[in-house]
Amino acid sequence: MSTYAVGDVQGCYRPLRDVLRQAGFSAGDTLWMVGDLVSRGPDSLDVLRFVRDLGDRVVVVLGNHDLHLLAIHHGIRDPKPKEYLEPLLAAPDREELIEWLARRRLMHHDRQLGYSMVHAGLHPAWTIEKSLGLAAEVEAALRGGGRRDFLRAMYGDEPASWHDDLQGAERLRVLTNYLTRMRICDARGQLDLRYKQDETAIPAGYMPWYDVPGRASAGQRIVFGHWAALQGRANRGDVDALDTGCVWGGPLTLLRLDDRRFFRAQS
């Protein structure tokens, strides 16, 4: 029995099936997914149905595109043609799939394996335990009666920095931005959410979130996605960047956590 972690699928159903077949994924194995299951690829509906049907063999954390789909479903945002979500939004099992998605987590930790998973990153002052607790606040907002209010207030880049005394919509928004949108920050954890390039052109004073000196989660093994421009160059054992841009023509990357063997399938 093995545990695998896969990068951002984004509606790329065939590469997902191909990479799992290549790795020999079978009954008894577990699949971790770093988020962004949907949007921009051609087969978001097939991806959601397949992953949902894996039952307790799959662990999913939500990405920014997954949250955006929830906002579209609830009428807070309009779908765009380039997102290719029409088949999913017209599906007879749409409500069931959306409800299943909304009940996924924002962060996962397995003590036995010694790995954590998040879509984008963690504030440099957060330990793994604190991060799990803060992620649970967003999860509670999504699962409770305030889901629409949360999704409506979710969009925006401010506040750009975390403070323990933040409350209400601002608190949930910045938590969501760290967990699902961050790539770089400064030494104090202030975000620059506009930056989408690789690690070679980062503005002065900023750095990849995982390179902040004294990061509280340093030494912990973390798998994440979201930063396709890295192209796997942050695969170093303590952190593994698994988004290799399958939806942009790159490979879909799968990592077997037990022995750190990589598998890749082309889109």
mmCIF file of N, CA and C in Angstrom, residues 122-209:
data_model
loop_
_atom_site.group_PDB
_atom_site.id
_atom_site.type_symbol
_atom_site.label_atom_id
_atom_site.label_comp_id
_atom_site.label_asym_id
_atom_site.label_seq_id
_atom_site.Cartn_x
_atom_site.Cartn_y
_atom_site.Cartn_z
ATOM 1 N N LEU A 122 2.377 28.353 3.281
ATOM 2 C CA LEU A 122 2.104 28.668 4.679
ATOM 3 C C LEU A 122 2.832 29.946 5.067
ATOM 4 N N HIS A 123 2.203 30.732 5.910
ATOM 5 C CA HIS A 123 2.865 31.909 6.473
ATOM 6 C C HIS A 123 4.118 31.456 7.225
ATOM 7 N N PRO A 124 5.236 32.196 7.114
ATOM 8 C CA PRO A 124 6.483 31.742 7.743
ATOM 9 C C PRO A 124 6.418 31.626 9.263
ATOM 10 N N ALA A 125 5.462 32.280 9.909
ATOM 11 C CA ALA A 125 5.358 32.202 11.369
ATOM 12 C C ALA A 125 4.469 31.057 11.841
ATOM 13 N N TRP A 126 3.824 30.348 10.906
ATOM 14 C CA TRP A 126 2.897 29.295 11.300
ATOM 15 C C TRP A 126 3.604 27.951 11.410
ATOM 16 N N THR A 127 3.445 27.291 12.533
ATOM 17 C CA THR A 127 3.835 25.890 12.640
ATOM 18 C C THR A 127 2.812 25.037 11.877
ATOM 19 N N ILE A 128 3.111 23.765 11.716
ATOM 20 C CA ILE A 128 2.144 22.863 11.082
ATOM 21 C C ILE A 128 0.863 22.822 11.900
ATOM 22 N N GLU A 129 0.982 22.702 13.205
ATOM 23 C CA GLU A 129 -0.210 22.623 14.048
ATOM 24 C C GLU A 129 -1.047 23.892 13.952
ATOM 25 N N LYS A 130 -0.399 25.050 13.997
ATOM 26 C CA LYS A 130 -1.157 26.292 13.883
ATOM 27 C C LYS A 130 -1.809 26.396 12.510
ATOM 28 N N SER A 131 -1.096 26.002 11.482
ATOM 29 C CA SER A 131 -1.643 26.063 10.122
ATOM 30 C C SER A 131 -2.896 25.206 9.999
ATOM 31 N N LEU A 132 -2.870 24.021 10.576
ATOM 32 C CA LEU A 132 -4.041 23.141 10.531
ATOM 33 C C LEU A 132 -5.234 23.785 11.230
ATOM 34 N N GLY A 133 -4.980 24.419 12.357
ATOM 35 C CA GLY A 133 -6.062 25.079 13.075
ATOM 36 C C GLY A 133 -6.643 26.246 12.309
ATOM 37 N N LEU A 134 -5.780 27.039 11.669
ATOM 38 C CA LEU A 134 -6.265 28.173 10.886
ATOM 39 C C LEU A 134 -7.003 27.702 9.633
ATOM 40 N N ALA A 135 -6.485 26.655 8.995
ATOM 41 C CA ALA A 135 -7.190 26.101 7.829
ATOM 42 C C ALA A 135 -8.575 25.621 8.214
ATOM 43 N N ALA A 136 -8.712 25.082 9.416
ATOM 44 C CA ALA A 136 -10.014 24.589 9.874
ATOM 45 C C ALA A 136 -11.032 25.715 9.985
ATOM 46 N N GLU A 137 -10.588 26.941 10.215
ATOM 47 C CA GLU A 137 -11.516 28.072 10.269
ATOM 48 C C GLU A 137 -12.164 28.301 8.901
ATOM 49 N N VAL A 138 -11.358 28.195 7.842
ATOM 50 C CA VAL A 138 -11.905 28.352 6.490
ATOM 51 C C VAL A 138 -12.818 27.170 6.152
ATOM 52 N N GLU A 139 -12.408 25.976 6.536
ATOM 53 C CA GLU A 139 -13.227 24.792 6.286
ATOM 54 C C GLU A 139 -14.592 24.920 6.948
ATOM 55 N N ALA A 140 -14.609 25.436 8.173
ATOM 56 C CA ALA A 140 -15.879 25.603 8.886
ATOM 57 C C ALA A 140 -16.781 26.604 8.169
ATOM 58 N N ALA A 141 -16.186 27.670 7.624
ATOM 59 C CA ALA A 141 -16.973 28.653 6.885
ATOM 60 C C ALA A 141 -17.589 28.042 5.632
ATOM 61 N N LEU A 142 -16.867 27.150 4.982
ATOM 62 C CA LEU A 142 -17.367 26.522 3.760
ATOM 63 C C LEU A 142 -18.453 25.498 4.052
ATOM 64 N N ARG A 143 -18.362 24.837 5.187
ATOM 65 C CA ARG A 143 -19.301 23.758 5.493
ATOM 66 C C ARG A 143 -20.544 24.238 6.220
ATOM 67 N N GLY A 144 -20.524 25.453 6.742
ATOM 68 C CA GLY A 144 -21.641 25.949 7.529
ATOM 69 C C GLY A 144 -22.615 26.778 6.718
ATOM 70 N N GLY A 145 -23.540 27.408 7.422
ATOM 71 C CA GLY A 145 -24.563 28.196 6.770
ATOM 72 C C GLY A 145 -24.059 29.501 6.196
ATOM 73 N N GLY A 146 -22.813 29.868 6.512
ATOM 74 C CA GLY A 146 -22.251 31.110 5.995
ATOM 75 C C GLY A 146 -21.413 30.951 4.747
ATOM 76 N N ARG A 147 -21.593 29.851 4.043
ATOM 77 C CA ARG A 147 -20.758 29.590 2.862
ATOM 78 C C ARG A 147 -20.853 30.709 1.835
ATOM 79 N N ARG A 148 -22.046 31.124 1.510
ATOM 80 C CA ARG A 148 -22.208 32.185 0.502
ATOM 81 C C ARG A 148 -21.529 33.478 0.937
ATOM 82 N N ASP A 149 -21.693 33.827 2.206
ATOM 83 C CA ASP A 149 -21.055 35.045 2.706
ATOM 84 C C ASP A 149 -19.542 34.951 2.614
ATOM 85 N N PHE A 150 -18.998 33.785 2.951
ATOM 86 C CA PHE A 150 -17.557 33.597 2.835
ATOM 87 C C PHE A 150 -17.093 33.729 1.395
ATOM 88 N N LEU A 151 -17.755 33.051 0.473
ATOM 89 C CA LEU A 151 -17.356 33.076 -0.932
ATOM 90 C C LEU A 151 -17.488 34.479 -1.519
ATOM 91 N N ARG A 152 -18.496 35.204 -1.104
ATOM 92 C CA ARG A 152 -18.695 36.562 -1.611
ATOM 93 C C ARG A 152 -17.568 37.490 -1.149
ATOM 94 N N ALA A 153 -17.073 37.277 0.075
ATOM 95 C CA ALA A 153 -16.034 38.141 0.643
ATOM 96 C C ALA A 153 -14.620 37.612 0.401
ATOM 97 N N MET A 154 -14.503 36.473 -0.258
ATOM 98 C CA MET A 154 -13.219 35.791 -0.410
ATOM 99 C C MET A 154 -12.262 36.522 -1.342
ATOM 100 N N TYR A 155 -12.778 37.233 -2.335
ATOM 101 C CA TYR A 155 -11.935 37.816 -3.379
ATOM 102 C C TYR A 155 -11.261 39.095 -2.890
ATOM 103 N N GLY A 156 -9.989 39.252 -3.269
ATOM 104 C CA GLY A 156 -9.253 40.456 -2.913
ATOM 105 C C GLY A 156 -7.872 40.132 -2.362
ATOM 106 N N ASP A 157 -6.957 41.098 -2.484
ATOM 107 C CA ASP A 157 -5.565 40.902 -2.074
ATOM 108 C C ASP A 157 -5.245 41.504 -0.709
ATOM 109 N N GLU A 158 -6.221 42.112 -0.088
ATOM 110 C CA GLU A 158 -6.004 42.745 1.222
ATOM 111 C C GLU A 158 -6.863 42.045 2.285
ATOM 112 N N PRO A 159 -6.327 41.945 3.509
ATOM 113 C CA PRO A 159 -4.996 42.384 3.941
ATOM 114 C C PRO A 159 -3.897 41.540 3.311
ATOM 115 N N ALA A 160 -2.715 42.146 3.165
ATOM 116 C CA ALA A 160 -1.592 41.462 2.536
ATOM 117 C C ALA A 160 -0.706 40.758 3.544
ATOM 118 N N SER A 161 -1.055 40.852 4.811
ATOM 119 C CA SER A 161 -0.227 40.247 5.843
ATOM 120 C C SER A 161 -1.106 39.706 6.957
ATOM 121 N N TRP A 162 -0.660 38.629 7.562
ATOM 122 C CA TRP A 162 -1.407 37.986 8.634
ATOM 123 C C TRP A 162 -1.132 38.648 9.980
ATOM 124 N N HIS A 163 -2.197 38.822 10.773
ATOM 125 C CA HIS A 163 -2.094 39.245 12.168
ATOM 126 C C HIS A 163 -3.058 38.384 12.970
ATOM 127 N N ASP A 164 -2.627 37.926 14.130
ATOM 128 C CA ASP A 164 -3.464 37.049 14.939
ATOM 129 C C ASP A 164 -4.782 37.694 15.347
ATOM 130 N N ASP A 165 -4.828 39.029 15.391
ATOM 131 C CA ASP A 165 -6.032 39.689 15.864
ATOM 132 C C ASP A 165 -7.021 40.018 14.746
ATOM 133 N N LEU A 166 -6.746 39.598 13.532
ATOM 134 C CA LEU A 166 -7.712 39.802 12.449
ATOM 135 C C LEU A 166 -9.009 39.054 12.747
ATOM 136 N N GLN A 167 -10.113 39.614 12.308
ATOM 137 C CA GLN A 167 -11.426 39.028 12.570
ATOM 138 C C GLN A 167 -12.264 39.012 11.293
ATOM 139 N N GLY A 168 -13.322 38.221 11.324
ATOM 140 C CA GLY A 168 -14.356 38.250 10.297
ATOM 141 C C GLY A 168 -13.855 37.943 8.898
ATOM 142 N N ALA A 169 -14.412 38.671 7.916
ATOM 143 C CA ALA A 169 -14.120 38.412 6.511
ATOM 144 C C ALA A 169 -12.657 38.639 6.186
ATOM 145 N N GLU A 170 -12.024 39.648 6.781
ATOM 146 C CA GLU A 170 -10.611 39.910 6.500
ATOM 147 C C GLU A 170 -9.742 38.751 6.956
ATOM 148 N N ARG A 171 -10.050 38.202 8.110
ATOM 149 C CA ARG A 171 -9.284 37.064 8.625
ATOM 150 C C ARG A 171 -9.400 35.865 7.674
ATOM 151 N N LEU A 172 -10.620 35.532 7.281
ATOM 152 C CA LEU A 172 -10.819 34.383 6.401
ATOM 153 C C LEU A 172 -10.199 34.621 5.027
ATOM 154 N N ARG A 173 -10.269 35.873 4.541
ATOM 155 C CA ARG A 173 -9.705 36.165 3.218
ATOM 156 C C ARG A 173 -8.191 35.973 3.209
ATOM 157 N N VAL A 174 -7.494 36.510 4.199
ATOM 158 C CA VAL A 174 -6.044 36.401 4.181
ATOM 159 C C VAL A 174 -5.611 34.959 4.456
ATOM 160 N N LEU A 175 -6.333 34.245 5.293
ATOM 161 C CA LEU A 175 -6.037 32.820 5.478
ATOM 162 C C LEU A 175 -6.151 32.074 4.149
ATOM 163 N N THR A 176 -7.226 32.344 3.429
ATOM 164 C CA THR A 176 -7.440 31.688 2.140
ATOM 165 C C THR A 176 -6.342 32.054 1.153
ATOM 166 N N ASN A 177 -5.904 33.300 1.176
ATOM 167 C CA ASN A 177 -4.855 33.719 0.249
ATOM 168 C C ASN A 177 -3.521 33.036 0.537
ATOM 169 N N TYR A 178 -3.173 32.873 1.804
ATOM 170 C CA TYR A 178 -1.945 32.140 2.112
ATOM 171 C C TYR A 178 -2.054 30.684 1.673
ATOM 172 N N LEU A 179 -3.148 30.055 1.995
ATOM 173 C CA LEU A 179 -3.278 28.621 1.768
ATOM 174 C C LEU A 179 -3.493 28.262 0.307
ATOM 175 N N THR A 180 -4.105 29.175 -0.480
ATOM 176 C CA THR A 180 -4.469 28.804 -1.852
ATOM 177 C C THR A 180 -3.895 29.694 -2.941
ATOM 178 N N ARG A 181 -3.227 30.823 -2.587
ATOM 179 C CA ARG A 181 -2.772 31.735 -3.641
ATOM 180 C C ARG A 181 -1.306 32.160 -3.522
ATOM 181 N N MET A 182 -0.683 32.031 -2.393
ATOM 182 C CA MET A 182 0.649 32.597 -2.203
ATOM 183 C C MET A 182 1.715 31.855 -3.012
ATOM 184 N N ARG A 183 2.712 32.593 -3.416
ATOM 185 C CA ARG A 183 3.939 32.052 -3.989
ATOM 186 C C ARG A 183 5.146 32.653 -3.271
ATOM 187 N N ILE A 184 5.119 33.960 -3.133
ATOM 188 C CA ILE A 184 6.239 34.646 -2.510
ATOM 189 C C ILE A 184 5.733 35.542 -1.380
ATOM 190 N N CYS A 185 6.655 35.885 -0.483
ATOM 191 C CA CYS A 185 6.354 36.820 0.598
ATOM 192 C C CYS A 185 7.670 37.420 1.067
ATOM 193 N N ASP A 186 7.585 38.427 1.929
ATOM 194 C CA ASP A 186 8.816 38.959 2.510
ATOM 195 C C ASP A 186 9.110 38.227 3.820
ATOM 196 N N ALA A 187 10.152 38.635 4.518
ATOM 197 C CA ALA A 187 10.590 37.917 5.713
ATOM 198 C C ALA A 187 9.545 37.927 6.817
ATOM 199 N N ARG A 188 8.637 38.903 6.772
ATOM 200 C CA ARG A 188 7.574 38.990 7.779
ATOM 201 C C ARG A 188 6.291 38.297 7.325
ATOM 202 N N GLY A 189 6.305 37.778 6.103
ATOM 203 C CA GLY A 189 5.133 37.086 5.598
ATOM 204 C C GLY A 189 4.190 37.932 4.784
ATOM 205 N N GLN A 190 4.564 39.173 4.449
ATOM 206 C CA GLN A 190 3.692 39.998 3.614
ATOM 207 C C GLN A 190 3.659 39.442 2.200
ATOM 208 N N LEU A 191 2.469 39.356 1.643
ATOM 209 C CA LEU A 191 2.249 38.710 0.356
ATOM 210 C C LEU A 191 2.422 39.655 -0.824
ATOM 211 N N ASP A 192 2.887 39.107 -1.935
ATOM 212 C CA ASP A 192 2.764 39.732 -3.249
ATOM 213 C C ASP A 192 2.018 38.723 -4.111
ATOM 214 N N LEU A 193 0.712 38.898 -4.246
ATOM 215 C CA LEU A 193 -0.109 37.919 -4.939
ATOM 216 C C LEU A 193 -0.139 38.116 -6.445
ATOM 217 N N ARG A 194 0.491 39.177 -6.930
ATOM 218 C CA ARG A 194 0.519 39.421 -8.373
ATOM 219 C C ARG A 194 1.612 38.621 -9.068
ATOM 220 N N TYR A 195 2.598 38.163 -8.323
ATOM 221 C CA TYR A 195 3.763 37.517 -8.927
ATOM 222 C C TYR A 195 3.428 36.082 -9.339
ATOM 223 N N LYS A 196 3.691 35.753 -10.632
ATOM 224 C CA LYS A 196 3.374 34.423 -11.144
ATOM 225 C C LYS A 196 4.537 33.793 -11.909
ATOM 226 N N GLN A 197 5.678 34.480 -11.982
ATOM 227 C CA GLN A 197 6.810 33.954 -12.744
ATOM 228 C C GLN A 197 7.567 32.900 -11.934
ATOM 229 N N ASP A 198 8.709 32.456 -12.478
ATOM 230 C CA ASP A 198 9.499 31.465 -11.754
ATOM 231 C C ASP A 198 10.299 32.145 -10.646
ATOM 232 N N GLU A 199 11.224 31.412 -10.056
ATOM 233 C CA GLU A 199 11.950 31.915 -8.889
ATOM 234 C C GLU A 199 13.108 32.836 -9.236
ATOM 235 N N THR A 200 13.335 33.099 -10.527
ATOM 236 C CA THR A 200 14.519 33.865 -10.931
ATOM 237 C C THR A 200 14.281 35.368 -11.030
ATOM 238 N N ALA A 201 13.050 35.822 -10.952
ATOM 239 C CA ALA A 201 12.761 37.245 -11.168
ATOM 240 C C ALA A 201 11.951 37.850 -10.019
ATOM 241 N N ILE A 202 12.082 37.297 -8.841
ATOM 242 C CA ILE A 202 11.306 37.737 -7.688
ATOM 243 C C ILE A 202 11.735 39.144 -7.273
ATOM 244 N N PRO A 203 10.796 40.041 -6.975
ATOM 245 C CA PRO A 203 11.155 41.408 -6.579
ATOM 246 C C PRO A 203 12.029 41.434 -5.326
ATOM 247 N N ALA A 204 12.847 42.455 -5.239
ATOM 248 C CA ALA A 204 13.735 42.615 -4.089
ATOM 249 C C ALA A 204 12.929 42.642 -2.798
ATOM 250 N N GLY A 205 13.449 41.955 -1.793
ATOM 251 C CA GLY A 205 12.792 41.904 -0.496
ATOM 252 C C GLY A 205 11.821 40.753 -0.344
ATOM 253 N N TYR A 206 11.523 40.072 -1.460
ATOM 254 C CA TYR A 206 10.615 38.928 -1.425
ATOM 255 C C TYR A 206 11.377 37.649 -1.756
ATOM 256 N N MET A 207 10.773 36.526 -1.449
ATOM 257 C CA MET A 207 11.399 35.225 -1.679
ATOM 258 C C MET A 207 10.304 34.164 -1.727
ATOM 259 N N PRO A 208 10.612 32.962 -2.262
ATOM 260 C CA PRO A 208 9.629 31.884 -2.158
ATOM 261 C C PRO A 208 9.259 31.661 -0.697
ATOM 262 N N TRP A 209 8.006 31.376 -0.446
ATOM 263 C CA TRP A 209 7.539 31.257 0.945
ATOM 264 C C TRP A 209 8.337 30.227 1.723
#
